[in-house]
XYZ file of C-alpha atoms in Angstrom:
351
model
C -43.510 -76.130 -5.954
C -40.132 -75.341 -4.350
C -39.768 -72.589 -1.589
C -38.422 -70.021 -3.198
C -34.963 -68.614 -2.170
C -34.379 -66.133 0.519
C -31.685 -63.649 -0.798
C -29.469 -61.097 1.323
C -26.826 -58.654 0.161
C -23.949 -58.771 2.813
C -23.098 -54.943 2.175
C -24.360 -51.795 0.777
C -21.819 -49.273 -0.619
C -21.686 -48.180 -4.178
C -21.415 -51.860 -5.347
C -23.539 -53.527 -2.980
C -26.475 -50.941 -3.465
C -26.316 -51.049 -6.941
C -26.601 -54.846 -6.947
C -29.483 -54.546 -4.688
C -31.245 -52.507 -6.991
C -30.849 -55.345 -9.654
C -31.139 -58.354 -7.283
C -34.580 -56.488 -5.682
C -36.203 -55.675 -9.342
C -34.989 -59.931 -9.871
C -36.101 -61.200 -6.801
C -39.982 -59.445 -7.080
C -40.624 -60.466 -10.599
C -39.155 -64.278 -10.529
C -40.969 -66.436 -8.315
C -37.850 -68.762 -7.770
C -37.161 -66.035 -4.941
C -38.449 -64.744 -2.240
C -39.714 -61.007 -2.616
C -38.051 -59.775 0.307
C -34.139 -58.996 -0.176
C -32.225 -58.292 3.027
C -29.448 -55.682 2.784
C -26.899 -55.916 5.865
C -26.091 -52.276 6.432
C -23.006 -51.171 8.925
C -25.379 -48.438 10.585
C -23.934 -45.099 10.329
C -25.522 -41.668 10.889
C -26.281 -39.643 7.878
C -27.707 -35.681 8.689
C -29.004 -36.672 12.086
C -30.488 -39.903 10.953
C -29.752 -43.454 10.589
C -28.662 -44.674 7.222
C -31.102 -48.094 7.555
C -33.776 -45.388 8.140
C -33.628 -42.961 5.377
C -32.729 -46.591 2.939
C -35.976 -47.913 4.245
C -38.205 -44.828 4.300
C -36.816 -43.027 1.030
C -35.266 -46.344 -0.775
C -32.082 -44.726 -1.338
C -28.580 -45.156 0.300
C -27.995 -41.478 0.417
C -24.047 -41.675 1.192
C -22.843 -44.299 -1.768
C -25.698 -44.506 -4.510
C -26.982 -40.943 -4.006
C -29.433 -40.410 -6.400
C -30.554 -43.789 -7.527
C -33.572 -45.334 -6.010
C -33.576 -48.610 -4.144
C -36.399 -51.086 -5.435
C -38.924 -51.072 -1.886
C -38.286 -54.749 -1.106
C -34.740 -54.088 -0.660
C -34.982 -53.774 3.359
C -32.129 -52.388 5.049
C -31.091 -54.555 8.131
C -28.036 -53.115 10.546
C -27.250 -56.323 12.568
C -25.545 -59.061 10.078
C -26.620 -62.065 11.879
C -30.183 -60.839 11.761
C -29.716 -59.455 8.234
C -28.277 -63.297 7.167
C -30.944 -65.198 9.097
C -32.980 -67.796 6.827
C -30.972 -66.721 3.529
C -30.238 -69.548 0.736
C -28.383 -67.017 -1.091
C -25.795 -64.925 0.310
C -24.095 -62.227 -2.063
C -20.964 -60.659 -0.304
C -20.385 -57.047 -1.378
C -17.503 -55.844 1.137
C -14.700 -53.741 1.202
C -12.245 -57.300 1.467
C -10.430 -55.992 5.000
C -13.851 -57.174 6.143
C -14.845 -60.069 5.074
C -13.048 -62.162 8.237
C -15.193 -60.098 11.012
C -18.170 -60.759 9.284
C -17.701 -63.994 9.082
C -16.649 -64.725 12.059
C -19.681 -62.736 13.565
C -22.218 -64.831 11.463
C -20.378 -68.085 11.443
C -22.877 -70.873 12.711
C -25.906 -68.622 12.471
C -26.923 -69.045 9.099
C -28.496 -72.095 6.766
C -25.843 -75.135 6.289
C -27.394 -75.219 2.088
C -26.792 -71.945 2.073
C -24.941 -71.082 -1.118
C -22.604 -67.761 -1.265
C -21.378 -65.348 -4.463
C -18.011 -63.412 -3.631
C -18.544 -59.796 -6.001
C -15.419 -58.896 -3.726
C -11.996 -57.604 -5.696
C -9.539 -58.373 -2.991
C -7.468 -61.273 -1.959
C -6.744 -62.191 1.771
C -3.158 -63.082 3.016
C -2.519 -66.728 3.765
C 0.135 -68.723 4.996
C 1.883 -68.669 1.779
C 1.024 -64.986 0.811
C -2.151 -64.705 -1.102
C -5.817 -66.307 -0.490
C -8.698 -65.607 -2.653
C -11.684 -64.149 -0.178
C -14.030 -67.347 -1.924
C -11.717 -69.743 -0.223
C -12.299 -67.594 3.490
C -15.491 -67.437 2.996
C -16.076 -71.030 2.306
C -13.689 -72.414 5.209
C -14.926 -70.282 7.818
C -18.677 -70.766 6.818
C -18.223 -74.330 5.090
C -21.161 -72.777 2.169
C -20.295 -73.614 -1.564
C -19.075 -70.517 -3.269
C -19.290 -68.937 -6.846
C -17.817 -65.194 -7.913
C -19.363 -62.305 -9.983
C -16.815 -60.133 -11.348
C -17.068 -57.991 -14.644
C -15.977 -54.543 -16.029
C -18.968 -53.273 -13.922
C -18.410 -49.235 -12.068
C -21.125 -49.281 -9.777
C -22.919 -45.925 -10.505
C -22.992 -46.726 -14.535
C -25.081 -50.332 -13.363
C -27.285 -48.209 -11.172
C -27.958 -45.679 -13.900
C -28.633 -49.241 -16.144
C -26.037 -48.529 -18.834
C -25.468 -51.418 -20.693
C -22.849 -53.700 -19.722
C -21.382 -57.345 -19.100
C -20.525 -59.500 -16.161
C -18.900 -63.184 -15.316
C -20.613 -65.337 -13.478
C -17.189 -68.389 -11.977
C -19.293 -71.076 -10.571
C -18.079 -74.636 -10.688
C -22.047 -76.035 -10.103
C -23.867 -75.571 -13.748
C -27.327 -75.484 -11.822
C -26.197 -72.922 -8.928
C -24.762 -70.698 -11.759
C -27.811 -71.111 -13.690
C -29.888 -70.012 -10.663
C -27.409 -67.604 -9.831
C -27.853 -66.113 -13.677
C -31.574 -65.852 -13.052
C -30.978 -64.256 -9.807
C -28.306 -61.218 -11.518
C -29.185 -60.639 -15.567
C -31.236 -57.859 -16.639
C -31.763 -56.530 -19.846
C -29.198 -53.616 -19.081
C -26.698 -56.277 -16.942
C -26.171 -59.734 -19.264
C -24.236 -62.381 -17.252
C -21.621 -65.183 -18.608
C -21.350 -68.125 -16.471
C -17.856 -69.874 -16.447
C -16.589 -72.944 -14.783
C -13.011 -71.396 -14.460
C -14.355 -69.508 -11.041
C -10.675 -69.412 -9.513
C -9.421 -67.728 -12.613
C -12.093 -65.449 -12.913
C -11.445 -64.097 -9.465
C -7.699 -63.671 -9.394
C -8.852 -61.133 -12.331
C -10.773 -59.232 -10.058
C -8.058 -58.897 -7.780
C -4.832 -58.697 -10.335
C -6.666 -55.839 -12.362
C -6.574 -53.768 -9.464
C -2.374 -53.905 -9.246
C -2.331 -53.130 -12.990
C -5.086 -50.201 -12.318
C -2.755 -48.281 -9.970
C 0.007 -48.496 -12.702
C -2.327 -46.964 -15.155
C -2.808 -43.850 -12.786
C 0.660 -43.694 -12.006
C 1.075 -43.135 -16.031
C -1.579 -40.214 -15.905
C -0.282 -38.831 -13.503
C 2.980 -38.743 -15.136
C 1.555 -37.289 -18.241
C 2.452 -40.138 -20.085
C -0.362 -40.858 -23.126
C -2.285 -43.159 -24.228
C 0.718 -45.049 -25.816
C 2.129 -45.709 -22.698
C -0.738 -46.925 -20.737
C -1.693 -49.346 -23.376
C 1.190 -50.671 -23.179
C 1.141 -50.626 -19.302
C -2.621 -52.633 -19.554
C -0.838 -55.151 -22.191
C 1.829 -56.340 -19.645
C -0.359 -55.869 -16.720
C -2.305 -58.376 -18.817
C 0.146 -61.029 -19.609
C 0.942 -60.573 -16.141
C -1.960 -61.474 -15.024
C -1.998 -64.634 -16.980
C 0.775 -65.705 -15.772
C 0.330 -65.015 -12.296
C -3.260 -66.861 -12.640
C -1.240 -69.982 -14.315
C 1.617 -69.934 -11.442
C -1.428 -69.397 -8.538
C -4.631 -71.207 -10.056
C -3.576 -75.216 -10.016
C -7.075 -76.443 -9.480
C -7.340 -76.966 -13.047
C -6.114 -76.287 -16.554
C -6.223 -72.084 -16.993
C -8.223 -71.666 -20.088
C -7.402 -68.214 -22.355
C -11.025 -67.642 -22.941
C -11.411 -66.859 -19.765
C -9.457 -63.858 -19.704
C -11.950 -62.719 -22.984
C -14.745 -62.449 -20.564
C -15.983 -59.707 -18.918
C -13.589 -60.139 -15.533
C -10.667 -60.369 -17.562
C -9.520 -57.868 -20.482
C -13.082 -55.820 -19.899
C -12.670 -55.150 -16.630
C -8.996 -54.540 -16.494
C -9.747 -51.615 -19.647
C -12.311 -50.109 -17.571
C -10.272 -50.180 -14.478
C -7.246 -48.397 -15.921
C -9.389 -45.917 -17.316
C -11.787 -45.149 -14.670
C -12.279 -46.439 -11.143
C -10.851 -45.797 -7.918
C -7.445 -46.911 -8.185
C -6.193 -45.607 -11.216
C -7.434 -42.311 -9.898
C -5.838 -41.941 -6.651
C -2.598 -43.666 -8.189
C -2.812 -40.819 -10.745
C -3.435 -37.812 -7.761
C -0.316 -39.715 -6.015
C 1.877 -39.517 -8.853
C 0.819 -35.473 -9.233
C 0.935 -34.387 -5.578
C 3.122 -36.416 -3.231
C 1.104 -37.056 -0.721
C 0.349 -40.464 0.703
C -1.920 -43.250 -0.344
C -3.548 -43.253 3.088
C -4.231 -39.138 2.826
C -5.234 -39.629 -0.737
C -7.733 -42.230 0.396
C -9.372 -40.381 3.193
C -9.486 -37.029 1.258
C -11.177 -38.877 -2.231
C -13.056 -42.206 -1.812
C -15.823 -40.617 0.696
C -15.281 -43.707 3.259
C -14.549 -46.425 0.135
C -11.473 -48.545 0.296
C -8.384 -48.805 -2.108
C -7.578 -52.465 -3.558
C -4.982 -52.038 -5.481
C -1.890 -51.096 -3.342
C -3.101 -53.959 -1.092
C -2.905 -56.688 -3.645
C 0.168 -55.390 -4.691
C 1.854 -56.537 -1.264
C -0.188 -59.890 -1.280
C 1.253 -60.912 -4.930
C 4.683 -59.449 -3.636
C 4.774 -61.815 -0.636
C 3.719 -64.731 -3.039
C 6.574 -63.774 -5.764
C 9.536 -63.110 -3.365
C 8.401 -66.919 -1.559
C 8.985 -68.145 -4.997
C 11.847 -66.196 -6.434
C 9.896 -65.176 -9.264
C 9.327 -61.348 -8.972
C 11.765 -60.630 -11.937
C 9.368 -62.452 -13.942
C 6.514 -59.890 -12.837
C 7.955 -56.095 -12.985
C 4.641 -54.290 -12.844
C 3.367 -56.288 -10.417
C 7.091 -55.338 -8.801
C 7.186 -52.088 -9.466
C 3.571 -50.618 -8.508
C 4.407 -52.655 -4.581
C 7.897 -50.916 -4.435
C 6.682 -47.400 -5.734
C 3.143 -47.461 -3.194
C 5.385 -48.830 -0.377
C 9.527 -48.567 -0.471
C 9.414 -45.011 -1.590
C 10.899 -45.911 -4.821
C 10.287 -42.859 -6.966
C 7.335 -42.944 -9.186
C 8.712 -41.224 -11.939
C 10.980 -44.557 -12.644
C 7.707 -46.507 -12.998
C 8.013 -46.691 -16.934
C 11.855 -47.738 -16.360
C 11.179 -50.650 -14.722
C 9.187 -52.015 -17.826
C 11.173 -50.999 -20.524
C 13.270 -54.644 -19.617
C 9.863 -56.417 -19.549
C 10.620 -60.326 -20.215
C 7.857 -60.054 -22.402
C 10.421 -57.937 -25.057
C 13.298 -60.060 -24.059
């Protein structure tokens, strides 16, 4: 009989709690893993108390999955390096600014068979522009790495509404484990070999996300922003086909739940699309909107727009991309949002 695997969530917002309520419920019922799931949690105080106090005395993370109960073998942990300590399976739920500290901070302290799953929907900047946070991970930790993305809001998996995730893991066994680890009857998991491509989805959706807000904001209908998530789509595409060289880049992929899924439920809920929309209606900046809506939670989109811009100026190609284009110049030249819509209507995609 094999040991079975030590598991720790490296986060606990709205995401990473509500995987920890899945990965807990897994992790007690499937003897391939050990029953006790570390959560790392960046200690804060909540009412007078510590937040790895009330999540390990009432099983609930109060400030981002209020509501929801946490399964009780979910143990909140506030130092990382103790929180990581033993694990065989590392699942990195972070706001993607993050993800270097961390690393850095547990680099050398954890098991060298360790494997890792990104659930992350950021990229990080790299010498020539943009880096997927896998590829960090793995170079500053030297762990093999799969992704989890999916059209997946946090507080619709914690309430276990049905819906649809992707697995990118290039190691059929790991992602078969790693299937084990995440499905539920209420969260069904694909596993794809395509795990660059289904990552740069993750992160691309987001650009496309803030583009959809900006067209709410505007008033413009649902005409318009379907036609905003169509060319955000073939954008992404081709962005994935010009970035992802590992490999051929495979359509189906983008039929999964990380590609056309997620980017639909993106643009019509999520975080981005609704402080894109607030920005296009009031004026103020991204940086007030953020502190006055998201509760502490980070924005992605605007981010990833100035990664992909860095990439597509290097290569002279940001004609070919004028969403991508437009949503960096409107969040951070002051070009005015209300010319959004112009700068599509020459799309190379009607040309």
């Amino acid at each position: 009989m094999t040991t079975p695997k030590k598991v720790c969530i490296v986060g606990s917002g709205n995401w990473g709690s509500a995987i920890a309520k899945i990965v807990g419920l897994n992790a007690a019922r499937n003897a391939k893993f050990d029953s006790v799931v570390n959560m790392w949690v960046f200690e804060e105080m909540v009412n007078g108390k510590k937040l790895t106090e009330i999540i390990n005395t009432e099983h609930e993370n109060v400030k981002y999955l209020p509501g929801r109960k946490l399964p009780e073998n979910v143990v909140a942990v506030a130092d990382v390096t103790e929180a990581v300590s033993g694990a065989d399976i590392l699942l990195f739920v972070i706001p993607h600014q993050f993800i270097g500290r961390v690393c850095d901070t547990i680099q050398g302290k954890i098991k060298q068979d360790a494997v890792g799953m990104s659930l992350i929907k950021g990229v990080d900047e790299g010498p020539d522009g943009l880096k997927l946070i896998s590829e960090v991970i793995k170079e500053k930790l030297g762990i093999s790495m799969s992704v989890l993305m999916g059209a997946n809001i946090a507080n619709e998996v914690a309430d276990e509404k049905f819906c649809e995730t992707t697995i990118g893991c290039k190691d059929k066994t790991q992602g078969t484990l790693l299937k084990e680890l995440m499905q539920t009857d209420h969260f069904r998991v694909t596993v794809v070999e395509e795990a660059d491509v289904v990552e740069i989805c993750g992160a691309l959706k987001n650009i496309v996300a803030v583009g959809a807000g900006f067209c709410d904001g505007l008033g413009y209908g649902d005409n318009t922003k379907a036609a905003v998530i169509r060319l955000g789509l073939m954008e992404m595409i081709a962005f994935a086909r010009l970035f992802c060289t590992a490999g051929p880049v495979s359509p189906a992929t983008f039929l999964e739940s990380c590609g056309v899924a997620d980017l639909i439920t993106t643009c019509y809920g999520g975080r981005n699309r609704k402080v894109a929309e607030a920005f296009a209606k009031t004026g103020k900046s991204l940086e007030e909107l953020e502190k006055e809506m998201l509760n502490g939670q980070k924005l992605q989109g605007p981010a990833t727009a100035t990664e992909v811009h860095l990439i597509l100026k290097h290569r002279n190609l940001l004609d070919k991309f004028p969403l991508f284009n437009a949503v960096y110049k409107i969040c951070y030249q002051g070009h005015p949002v209300t010319e959004f819509i112009d700068c599509l209507k020459n799309h190379p995609e009607h040309m």
